mmCIF file of C-alpha atoms in Angstrom:
data_model
loop_
_atom_site.group_PDB
_atom_site.id
_atom_site.type_symbol
_atom_site.label_atom_id
_atom_site.label_comp_id
_atom_site.label_asym_id
_atom_site.label_seq_id
_atom_site.Cartn_x
_atom_site.Cartn_y
_atom_site.Cartn_z
ATOM 1 C CA MET A 159 -8.558 25.818 -9.737
ATOM 2 C CA GLN A 160 -6.391 28.305 -10.415
ATOM 3 C CA PHE A 161 -3.839 29.214 -9.018
ATOM 4 C CA THR A 162 -0.198 32.074 -9.718
ATOM 5 C CA ALA A 163 3.296 31.576 -9.088
ATOM 6 C CA GLN A 164 3.299 33.895 -6.386
ATOM 7 C CA GLU A 165 0.362 31.857 -4.775
ATOM 8 C CA ILE A 166 2.416 28.273 -4.746
ATOM 9 C CA SER A 167 5.770 30.299 -3.914
ATOM 10 C CA LEU A 168 3.669 31.549 -0.730
ATOM 11 C CA MET A 169 2.328 27.971 0.324
ATOM 12 C CA LEU A 170 6.125 26.780 -0.164
ATOM 13 C CA ASN A 171 8.005 29.277 1.734
ATOM 14 C CA GLY A 172 9.801 29.396 -1.867
ATOM 15 C CA THR A 173 11.646 31.873 -3.977
ATOM 16 C CA ILE A 174 10.635 33.265 -7.785
ATOM 17 C CA GLU A 175 12.830 33.279 -10.683
ATOM 18 C CA GLY A 176 10.427 34.813 -13.679
ATOM 19 C CA ASN A 177 6.711 35.652 -13.779
ATOM 20 C CA PRO A 178 5.606 35.928 -10.198
ATOM 21 C CA GLN A 179 1.763 36.108 -12.138
ATOM 22 C CA VAL A 180 1.839 33.066 -14.357
ATOM 23 C CA ALA A 181 -0.960 31.033 -13.686
ATOM 24 C CA ILE A 182 -1.602 27.051 -13.712
ATOM 25 C CA SER A 183 -4.479 25.238 -13.155
ATOM 26 C CA LYS A 184 -2.971 21.543 -13.386
ATOM 27 C CA LEU A 185 0.066 19.610 -12.088
ATOM 28 C CA ALA A 186 2.332 17.309 -14.632
ATOM 29 C CA LYS A 187 5.439 15.322 -15.285
ATOM 30 C CA ILE A 188 8.203 17.775 -16.381
ATOM 31 C CA GLU A 189 8.700 15.794 -19.555
ATOM 32 C CA GLU A 190 4.851 16.267 -20.384
ATOM 33 C CA ALA A 191 3.512 18.990 -19.033
ATOM 34 C CA SER A 192 1.753 21.767 -21.303
ATOM 35 C CA ALA A 193 1.214 25.471 -20.765
ATOM 36 C CA GLY A 194 -0.626 26.273 -17.871
ATOM 37 C CA ALA A 195 1.020 23.048 -15.736
ATOM 38 C CA LEU A 196 3.149 22.865 -12.868
ATOM 39 C CA SER A 197 6.174 20.410 -12.313
ATOM 40 C CA PHE A 198 8.660 20.009 -10.427
ATOM 41 C CA LEU A 199 12.760 18.895 -10.954
ATOM 42 C CA ALA A 200 14.543 16.730 -8.193
ATOM 43 C CA ASN A 201 15.862 13.816 -10.075
ATOM 44 C CA PRO A 202 19.432 15.351 -11.833
ATOM 45 C CA ARG A 203 18.316 12.479 -14.447
ATOM 46 C CA TYR A 204 15.760 14.834 -15.676
ATOM 47 C CA GLU A 205 17.235 17.991 -15.972
ATOM 48 C CA GLN A 206 17.252 17.852 -19.468
ATOM 49 C CA TYR A 207 13.386 18.488 -19.637
ATOM 50 C CA LEU A 208 14.247 21.930 -17.742
ATOM 51 C CA TYR A 209 15.303 23.719 -20.449
ATOM 52 C CA SER A 210 13.115 22.481 -22.985
ATOM 53 C CA THR A 211 9.593 21.844 -21.265
ATOM 54 C CA ASN A 212 6.451 23.245 -21.624
ATOM 55 C CA ALA A 213 5.408 23.853 -18.302
ATOM 56 C CA SER A 214 4.618 27.556 -16.902
ATOM 57 C CA VAL A 215 5.735 26.600 -13.460
ATOM 58 C CA VAL A 216 8.828 24.298 -12.007
ATOM 59 C CA ILE A 217 9.982 23.436 -8.431
ATOM 60 C CA VAL A 218 13.441 23.103 -8.246
ATOM 61 C CA ASN A 219 15.942 22.524 -4.986
ATOM 62 C CA ASN A 220 17.900 25.768 -4.283
ATOM 63 C CA SER A 221 20.885 24.287 -5.111
ATOM 64 C CA LEU A 222 20.630 23.510 -8.783
ATOM 65 C CA ALA A 223 22.696 25.184 -11.423
ATOM 66 C CA LEU A 224 21.037 26.179 -14.269
ATOM 67 C CA ASN A 225 23.204 25.222 -17.813
ATOM 68 C CA GLY A 226 20.932 27.081 -19.625
ATOM 69 C CA PRO A 227 18.127 29.594 -20.637
ATOM 70 C CA VAL A 228 15.066 28.462 -19.379
ATOM 71 C CA ASN A 229 11.257 29.757 -20.167
ATOM 72 C CA ALA A 230 9.662 28.364 -17.328
ATOM 73 C CA THR A 231 9.302 30.557 -14.231
ATOM 74 C CA LEU A 232 10.851 28.624 -11.056
ATOM 75 C CA ILE A 233 10.119 28.407 -7.530
ATOM 76 C CA ARG A 234 13.045 27.408 -5.888
ATOM 77 C CA VAL A 235 12.682 25.536 -2.682
ATOM 78 C CA ASN A 236 14.815 23.500 -0.016
ATOM 79 C CA ASP A 237 13.292 20.310 -1.519
ATOM 80 C CA ALA A 238 11.880 19.767 -4.349
ATOM 81 C CA TYR A 239 10.561 16.598 -3.911
ATOM 82 C CA ASN A 240 8.767 17.436 -0.718
ATOM 83 C CA ALA A 241 7.381 20.399 -1.857
ATOM 84 C CA PHE A 242 5.609 18.651 -5.291
ATOM 85 C CA SER A 243 4.062 16.412 -2.760
ATOM 86 C CA VAL A 244 2.371 18.871 -0.165
ATOM 87 C CA LEU A 245 1.059 20.742 -3.811
ATOM 88 C CA LEU A 246 -0.346 17.093 -4.533
ATOM 89 C CA GLU A 247 -1.862 16.585 -0.842
ATOM 90 C CA LYS A 248 -3.648 20.335 -0.996
ATOM 91 C CA TYR A 249 -4.507 19.920 -4.944
ATOM 92 C CA ASN A 250 -6.016 16.071 -3.570
ATOM 93 C CA THR A 251 -8.118 17.852 -0.564
ATOM 94 C CA LEU A 252 -9.378 20.390 -3.009
ATOM 95 C CA LYS A 253 -10.407 17.955 -5.295
ATOM 96 C CA LEU A 254 -12.422 15.728 -2.981
ATOM 97 C CA ASN A 255 -13.895 18.585 -0.572
ATOM 98 C CA LYS A 256 -17.115 17.570 -0.964
ATOM 99 C CA ALA A 257 -20.220 18.118 1.531
ATOM 100 C CA GLY A 258 -23.862 17.546 2.317
ATOM 101 C CA ILE A 259 -26.212 14.688 2.062
ATOM 102 C CA GLU A 260 -26.938 13.569 -1.513
ATOM 103 C CA GLN A 261 -30.460 12.416 -2.086
ATOM 104 C CA PRO A 262 -31.482 9.091 -2.187
ATOM 105 C CA SER A 263 -29.251 8.266 0.451
ATOM 106 C CA PHE A 264 -30.554 6.899 3.839
ATOM 107 C CA ILE A 265 -29.070 7.581 7.233
ATOM 108 C CA SER A 266 -31.008 5.970 10.400
ATOM 109 C CA PRO A 267 -32.504 8.206 12.689
ATOM 110 C CA SER A 268 -30.144 6.888 15.553
ATOM 111 C CA ALA A 269 -27.276 7.478 13.884
ATOM 112 C CA VAL A 270 -25.605 10.176 15.123
ATOM 113 C CA THR A 271 -23.168 12.562 12.947
ATOM 114 C CA GLY A 272 -20.340 15.193 13.103
ATOM 115 C CA SER A 273 -19.965 18.542 11.202
ATOM 116 C CA ASN A 274 -18.821 19.005 8.012
ATOM 117 C CA ILE A 275 -19.516 15.510 6.780
ATOM 118 C CA TYR A 276 -20.279 14.342 3.228
ATOM 119 C CA VAL A 277 -22.423 11.118 2.547
ATOM 120 C CA GLY A 278 -23.173 10.753 -1.416
ATOM 121 C CA ALA A 279 -26.124 9.215 -3.023
ATOM 122 C CA PHE A 280 -27.738 5.608 -2.430
ATOM 123 C CA ALA A 281 -25.247 5.322 0.836
ATOM 124 C CA TYR A 282 -26.319 3.940 3.687
ATOM 125 C CA ILE A 283 -25.503 4.334 7.169
ATOM 126 C CA GLY A 284 -27.377 1.796 10.219
ATOM 127 C CA ASP A 285 -28.683 2.176 13.363
ATOM 128 C CA GLY A 286 -26.904 3.514 16.058
ATOM 129 C CA ALA A 287 -23.878 4.464 13.435
ATOM 130 C CA LYS A 288 -22.027 7.158 14.622
ATOM 131 C CA LEU A 289 -19.657 9.754 11.970
ATOM 132 C CA GLY A 290 -17.233 11.860 13.389
ATOM 133 C CA ASN A 291 -16.524 15.553 11.737
ATOM 134 C CA ASN A 292 -15.566 15.843 8.600
ATOM 135 C CA CYS A 293 -16.283 12.347 7.296
ATOM 136 C CA LYS A 294 -16.829 11.663 3.078
ATOM 137 C CA ILE A 295 -19.183 8.546 2.762
ATOM 138 C CA TYR A 296 -19.034 8.310 -1.242
ATOM 139 C CA PRO A 297 -22.020 6.947 -3.298
ATOM 140 C CA ASN A 298 -23.184 3.263 -2.964
ATOM 141 C CA THR A 299 -21.194 2.851 0.615
ATOM 142 C CA TYR A 300 -22.301 0.743 3.280
ATOM 143 C CA VAL A 301 -22.128 1.313 6.833
ATOM 144 C CA GLY A 302 -24.114 -1.275 9.322
ATOM 145 C CA ASP A 303 -25.037 -0.991 12.559
ATOM 146 C CA ASN A 304 -23.353 0.510 15.236
ATOM 147 C CA VAL A 305 -20.314 1.601 13.382
ATOM 148 C CA THR A 306 -18.120 3.979 14.468
ATOM 149 C CA LEU A 307 -16.205 6.640 12.530
ATOM 150 C CA GLY A 308 -13.803 8.661 13.882
ATOM 151 C CA ASP A 309 -12.688 12.204 12.624
ATOM 152 C CA ASN A 310 -12.185 12.582 8.928
ATOM 153 C CA VAL A 311 -12.649 9.565 7.603
ATOM 154 C CA THR A 312 -12.935 8.877 3.950
ATOM 155 C CA LEU A 313 -14.728 5.660 2.943
ATOM 156 C CA PHE A 314 -14.833 5.416 -1.350
ATOM 157 C CA SER A 315 -17.880 4.216 -3.531
ATOM 158 C CA GLY A 316 -18.696 0.767 -2.740
ATOM 159 C CA VAL A 317 -16.576 0.469 0.588
ATOM 160 C CA LYS A 318 -18.895 -1.960 3.081
ATOM 161 C CA ILE A 319 -18.655 -1.815 6.600
ATOM 162 C CA TYR A 320 -20.380 -4.571 8.412
ATOM 163 C CA ALA A 321 -22.031 -4.035 12.161
ATOM 164 C CA ASP A 322 -19.798 -2.867 15.247
ATOM 165 C CA CYS A 323 -16.388 -2.573 13.358
ATOM 166 C CA VAL A 324 -14.478 0.660 14.457
ATOM 167 C CA ILE A 325 -12.605 2.825 12.666
ATOM 168 C CA GLY A 326 -10.302 5.486 13.870
ATOM 169 C CA ASN A 327 -9.599 9.182 12.775
ATOM 170 C CA ASN A 328 -7.514 10.298 9.436
ATOM 171 C CA VAL A 329 -8.335 7.001 8.038
ATOM 172 C CA ILE A 330 -8.495 5.960 3.682
ATOM 173 C CA ILE A 331 -10.566 3.015 2.970
ATOM 174 C CA HIS A 332 -10.797 2.775 -1.030
ATOM 175 C CA SER A 333 -13.323 1.599 -3.433
ATOM 176 C CA GLY A 334 -14.493 -1.985 -2.995
ATOM 177 C CA ALA A 335 -13.344 -2.933 0.216
ATOM 178 C CA VAL A 336 -15.306 -4.836 2.950
ATOM 179 C CA ILE A 337 -14.359 -4.522 6.355
ATOM 180 C CA GLY A 338 -16.106 -7.321 9.593
ATOM 181 C CA SER A 339 -17.042 -9.907 6.793
ATOM 182 C CA ASP A 340 -17.364 -13.217 8.420
ATOM 183 C CA GLY A 341 -14.104 -15.231 8.884
ATOM 184 C CA PHE A 342 -13.550 -18.243 7.326
ATOM 185 C CA GLY A 343 -14.928 -20.546 10.355
ATOM 186 C CA PHE A 344 -16.456 -23.820 9.172
ATOM 187 C CA ALA A 345 -16.708 -27.112 11.804
ATOM 188 C CA PRO A 346 -15.863 -30.409 10.200
ATOM 189 C CA THR A 347 -18.107 -33.598 11.047
ATOM 190 C CA ALA A 348 -18.562 -37.006 10.841
ATOM 191 C CA ASP A 349 -20.140 -37.051 7.437
ATOM 192 C CA GLY A 350 -17.543 -34.761 5.959
ATOM 193 C CA SER A 351 -19.776 -31.685 5.460
ATOM 194 C CA TYR A 352 -18.748 -28.494 7.022
ATOM 195 C CA ASN A 353 -20.933 -26.665 9.803
ATOM 196 C CA LYS A 354 -20.855 -22.679 9.873
ATOM 197 C CA VAL A 355 -19.014 -21.516 13.274
ATOM 198 C CA ASN A 356 -21.146 -17.970 13.284
ATOM 199 C CA GLN A 357 -18.715 -15.154 13.721
ATOM 200 C CA ILE A 358 -19.733 -12.723 16.255
ATOM 201 C CA GLY A 359 -16.701 -10.183 16.549
ATOM 202 C CA ASN A 360 -15.763 -7.043 15.034
ATOM 203 C CA VAL A 361 -12.680 -5.625 13.383
ATOM 204 C CA VAL A 362 -11.080 -2.614 14.726
ATOM 205 C CA ILE A 363 -8.999 0.144 12.364
ATOM 206 C CA GLU A 364 -6.645 2.400 14.512
ATOM 207 C CA ASP A 365 -5.701 6.032 13.663
ATOM 208 C CA ASN A 366 -3.733 7.052 9.867
ATOM 209 C CA VAL A 367 -4.707 3.600 8.223
ATOM 210 C CA GLU A 368 -4.778 3.645 4.314
ATOM 211 C CA ILE A 369 -6.362 0.337 2.509
ATOM 212 C CA GLY A 370 -6.692 -0.202 -0.825
ATOM 213 C CA ALA A 371 -9.383 -1.282 -3.110
ATOM 214 C CA ASN A 372 -11.641 -4.295 -2.600
ATOM 215 C CA THR A 373 -9.117 -5.764 0.111
ATOM 216 C CA THR A 374 -10.796 -7.438 2.844
ATOM 217 C CA ILE A 375 -10.759 -8.039 6.363
ATOM 218 C CA ASP A 376 -12.678 -10.399 8.683
ATOM 219 C CA CYS A 377 -14.240 -9.940 11.582
ATOM 220 C CA ALA A 378 -13.100 -11.888 14.663
ATOM 221 C CA THR A 379 -14.971 -14.924 15.625
ATOM 222 C CA MET A 380 -14.660 -13.775 19.027
ATOM 223 C CA GLY A 381 -13.022 -9.894 19.743
ATOM 224 C CA SER A 382 -11.353 -8.231 17.302
ATOM 225 C CA THR A 383 -9.604 -8.258 14.377
ATOM 226 C CA VAL A 384 -7.549 -5.404 14.934
ATOM 227 C CA ILE A 385 -5.376 -3.017 12.524
ATOM 228 C CA ARG A 386 -3.162 -0.866 14.598
ATOM 229 C CA LYS A 387 -2.298 2.799 13.554
ATOM 230 C CA GLY A 388 -0.076 3.943 10.851
ATOM 231 C CA VAL A 389 -0.828 0.813 8.962
ATOM 232 C CA LYS A 390 -0.920 1.111 4.811
ATOM 233 C CA LEU A 391 -2.310 -1.844 3.074
ATOM 234 C CA ASP A 392 -2.348 -2.515 -0.809
ATOM 235 C CA ASN A 393 -5.127 -3.474 -2.758
ATOM 236 C CA LEU A 394 -6.666 -6.783 -3.138
ATOM 237 C CA ILE A 395 -5.393 -8.227 0.442
ATOM 238 C CA GLN A 396 -6.829 -10.834 2.482
ATOM 239 C CA ILE A 397 -6.819 -10.005 6.222
ATOM 240 C CA ALA A 398 -8.333 -13.386 8.125
ATOM 241 C CA HIS A 399 -10.369 -13.157 11.235
ATOM 242 C CA ASN A 400 -8.087 -12.812 15.047
ATOM 243 C CA VAL A 401 -5.509 -11.234 12.762
ATOM 244 C CA GLU A 402 -3.432 -8.398 14.524
ATOM 245 C CA ILE A 403 -1.121 -6.327 12.455
ATOM 246 C CA GLY A 404 1.229 -3.949 14.102
ATOM 247 C CA SER A 405 1.444 -0.031 13.864
ATOM 248 C CA ASN A 406 3.365 1.259 10.345
ATOM 249 C CA THR A 407 3.348 -2.050 8.956
ATOM 250 C CA VAL A 408 3.454 -1.823 5.208
ATOM 251 C CA ILE A 409 1.387 -4.795 2.977
ATOM 252 C CA ALA A 410 1.613 -5.014 -1.028
ATOM 253 C CA ALA A 411 -0.932 -6.370 -2.921
ATOM 254 C CA GLN A 412 -2.330 -9.939 -3.439
ATOM 255 C CA SER A 413 -0.724 -11.210 -0.259
ATOM 256 C CA GLY A 414 -2.721 -13.082 2.370
ATOM 257 C CA ILE A 415 -2.259 -13.427 5.921
ATOM 258 C CA SER A 416 -4.737 -16.194 8.163
ATOM 259 C CA GLY A 417 -6.299 -16.358 10.753
ATOM 260 C CA SER A 418 -5.222 -15.456 14.532
ATOM 261 C CA THR A 419 -1.478 -14.125 13.156
ATOM 262 C CA LYS A 420 0.323 -11.175 14.597
ATOM 263 C CA ILE A 421 2.534 -9.332 12.822
ATOM 264 C CA GLY A 422 4.895 -6.864 14.493
ATOM 265 C CA GLU A 423 5.163 -3.292 14.291
ATOM 266 C CA ASN A 424 7.262 -1.970 11.442
ATOM 267 C CA VAL A 425 6.975 -4.953 8.803
ATOM 268 C CA ILE A 426 7.331 -4.430 5.143
ATOM 269 C CA MET A 427 5.670 -7.183 3.015
ATOM 270 C CA GLY A 428 6.060 -7.600 -0.148
ATOM 271 C CA GLY A 429 3.103 -8.632 -3.180
ATOM 272 C CA GLN A 430 1.865 -12.421 -3.119
ATOM 273 C CA VAL A 431 3.193 -13.165 0.122
ATOM 274 C CA GLY A 432 1.258 -16.196 1.851
ATOM 275 C CA VAL A 433 0.932 -16.505 5.925
ATOM 276 C CA VAL A 434 -0.203 -19.538 7.855
ATOM 277 C CA GLY A 435 -2.617 -18.932 11.023
ATOM 278 C CA HIS A 436 -1.721 -18.881 14.213
ATOM 279 C CA ILE A 437 1.969 -17.486 14.085
ATOM 280 C CA SER A 438 3.738 -14.016 14.594
ATOM 281 C CA ILE A 439 5.774 -12.271 12.235
ATOM 282 C CA ALA A 440 8.205 -10.138 14.436
ATOM 283 C CA LYS A 441 9.213 -6.458 14.676
ATOM 284 C CA GLY A 442 10.609 -4.614 11.822
ATOM 285 C CA SER A 443 10.944 -7.567 9.702
ATOM 286 C CA GLN A 444 11.187 -7.450 6.138
ATOM 287 C CA ILE A 445 9.597 -10.038 3.615
ATOM 288 C CA GLN A 446 10.214 -10.582 0.097
ATOM 289 C CA ALA A 447 6.999 -10.903 -2.662
ATOM 290 C CA GLN A 448 6.063 -14.428 -3.003
ATOM 291 C CA THR A 449 7.324 -15.414 0.209
ATOM 292 C CA GLY A 450 5.557 -18.311 2.175
ATOM 293 C CA ILE A 451 5.375 -18.443 5.582
ATOM 294 C CA ASN A 452 4.874 -21.346 7.541
ATOM 295 C CA LYS A 453 6.138 -20.725 10.732
ATOM 296 C CA SER A 454 6.646 -18.103 12.830
ATOM 297 C CA VAL A 455 9.745 -15.135 12.645
ATOM 298 C CA ASP A 456 11.251 -14.573 16.033
ATOM 299 C CA GLU A 457 13.693 -12.553 14.994
ATOM 300 C CA GLU A 458 13.364 -8.497 14.520
ATOM 301 C CA GLY A 459 14.873 -6.624 11.697
ATOM 302 C CA LYS A 460 15.503 -9.318 9.675
ATOM 303 C CA LYS A 461 15.116 -10.394 5.684
ATOM 304 C CA TRP A 462 13.291 -12.728 4.559
ATOM 305 C CA ALA A 463 12.678 -14.240 1.178
ATOM 306 C CA GLY A 464 11.857 -17.895 -0.894
ATOM 307 C CA ILE A 465 8.790 -20.070 -1.059
ATOM 308 C CA LEU A 466 9.336 -21.744 2.165
ATOM 309 C CA VAL A 467 10.565 -19.206 4.282
ATOM 310 C CA GLN A 468 14.371 -18.329 4.763
ATOM 311 C CA PRO A 469 17.190 -15.717 5.940
ATOM 312 C CA TYR A 470 17.058 -13.654 3.176
ATOM 313 C CA GLN A 471 20.838 -14.051 2.121
ATOM 314 C CA SER A 472 20.874 -17.748 2.232
ATOM 315 C CA PHE A 473 17.640 -17.463 -0.202
ATOM 316 C CA LEU A 474 20.330 -15.302 -2.553
ATOM 317 C CA ARG A 475 23.273 -17.781 -2.148
ATOM 318 C CA SER A 476 20.997 -20.546 -3.220
ATOM 319 C CA GLN A 477 19.582 -18.603 -6.592
ATOM 320 C CA LEU A 478 23.081 -18.113 -6.915
ATOM 321 C CA VAL A 479 23.552 -21.886 -7.029
ATOM 322 C CA VAL A 480 20.538 -22.630 -9.067
ATOM 323 C CA GLN A 481 21.644 -20.448 -11.963
ATOM 324 C CA GLN A 482 24.817 -23.103 -11.648
ATOM 325 C CA LEU A 483 22.827 -25.719 -12.316
ATOM 326 C CA PRO A 484 22.753 -26.080 -16.219
ATOM 327 C CA GLU A 485 26.871 -25.879 -15.948
ATOM 328 C CA LEU A 486 27.290 -27.958 -13.138
ATOM 329 C CA LYS A 487 24.368 -30.637 -14.751
ATOM 330 C CA LYS A 488 26.816 -30.476 -17.916
ATOM 331 C CA ARG A 489 30.240 -31.093 -15.761
ATOM 332 C CA ILE A 490 28.507 -34.261 -13.955
ATOM 333 C CA GLU A 491 27.690 -35.692 -17.148
ATOM 334 C CA GLU A 492 31.390 -35.037 -18.769
ATOM 335 C CA LEU A 493 32.435 -36.768 -15.479
ATOM 336 C CA GLU A 494 29.978 -39.372 -15.332
ATOM 337 C CA LYS A 495 30.954 -40.136 -19.267
ATOM 338 C CA THR A 496 34.303 -40.483 -18.296
ATOM 339 C CA ILE A 497 34.492 -42.674 -15.074
ATOM 340 C CA ALA A 498 32.247 -45.205 -17.248
ATOM 341 C CA GLU A 499 35.119 -45.032 -19.914
ATOM 342 C CA LEU A 500 37.914 -46.011 -17.431
ATOM 343 C CA ARG A 501 35.722 -48.769 -16.377
ATOM 344 C CA ASN A 502 35.484 -50.387 -19.832
ATOM 345 C CA ASN A 503 38.697 -49.834 -20.265
ATOM 346 C CA THR A 504 39.798 -51.673 -17.369
ATOM 347 C CA VAL A 505 41.740 -55.014 -17.694
ATOM 348 C CA THR A 506 40.572 -57.578 -15.021
ATOM 349 C CA THR A 507 43.173 -59.706 -14.164
ATOM 350 C CA PRO A 508 42.157 -63.402 -13.188
#
């Protein structure tokens, strides 16, 4: 893939300073770029590299005033960071632009497929499955019976979608993710063993969701585990049966959500957060990494932190006290020593 500075400028509605015909074939950071690379400058802290970079083309803000000669061709735009993000999206689209059915793969005769799909080698599409337009199913992926995929769904290599799950439009699921596996349901018996409670529900994932590598979302015992529109899940997350995650919520890696918990919309959850089951977390909550949530969070838009969840500001004050503990311990020991000496020196009058 090769483009000229002129072509890039037209994509971004930018203006050129330098050679409009210089060619670029790769993207790179401004401090590491080599000839033939396109980079960008948005953060003033990196401006020094503009005058020494080997990049052939650099995207800069219209407002940038040069402080020296620049060898690269410049493309000036209103917002260099957003412009570069647009190019990254276009580059990724071209890189992943696959189509056709590779062999060996299996598509059930009863499956319904849309137009312009890609099915990689060793992929499996089950009975009654429905694939929308522009779906991309990468090699070694399993799509179970009666699964529905909307338009523009990408399942990277090794994704497993169990039977009856429903995936919306514009969904990306990364390698190793498992959607619709059995929820953790076991009933204790009198002899101390456990009987399996069969999980007969499914998972429903709405539009514009992205799910990271090796994340697992369990099917509901009955009904649906639901991931609402715009949710972004990092790698290595566990979502248990009958959980509902509200729209535009973001959850970082290694977090675990226990069964039947309801998470509101626009929640931000850091890594390694643990949430018990059968509670709710209010809309707009911000939860610091490694927080343990053992009860419902009812106040909207608040920050929370701590092994046992508490208001964010209270947690910060507690941390300040913890930092002072060695000095406080020393002062207490000195005080106890002084009190003991006073007692020993006291003369008791008969």
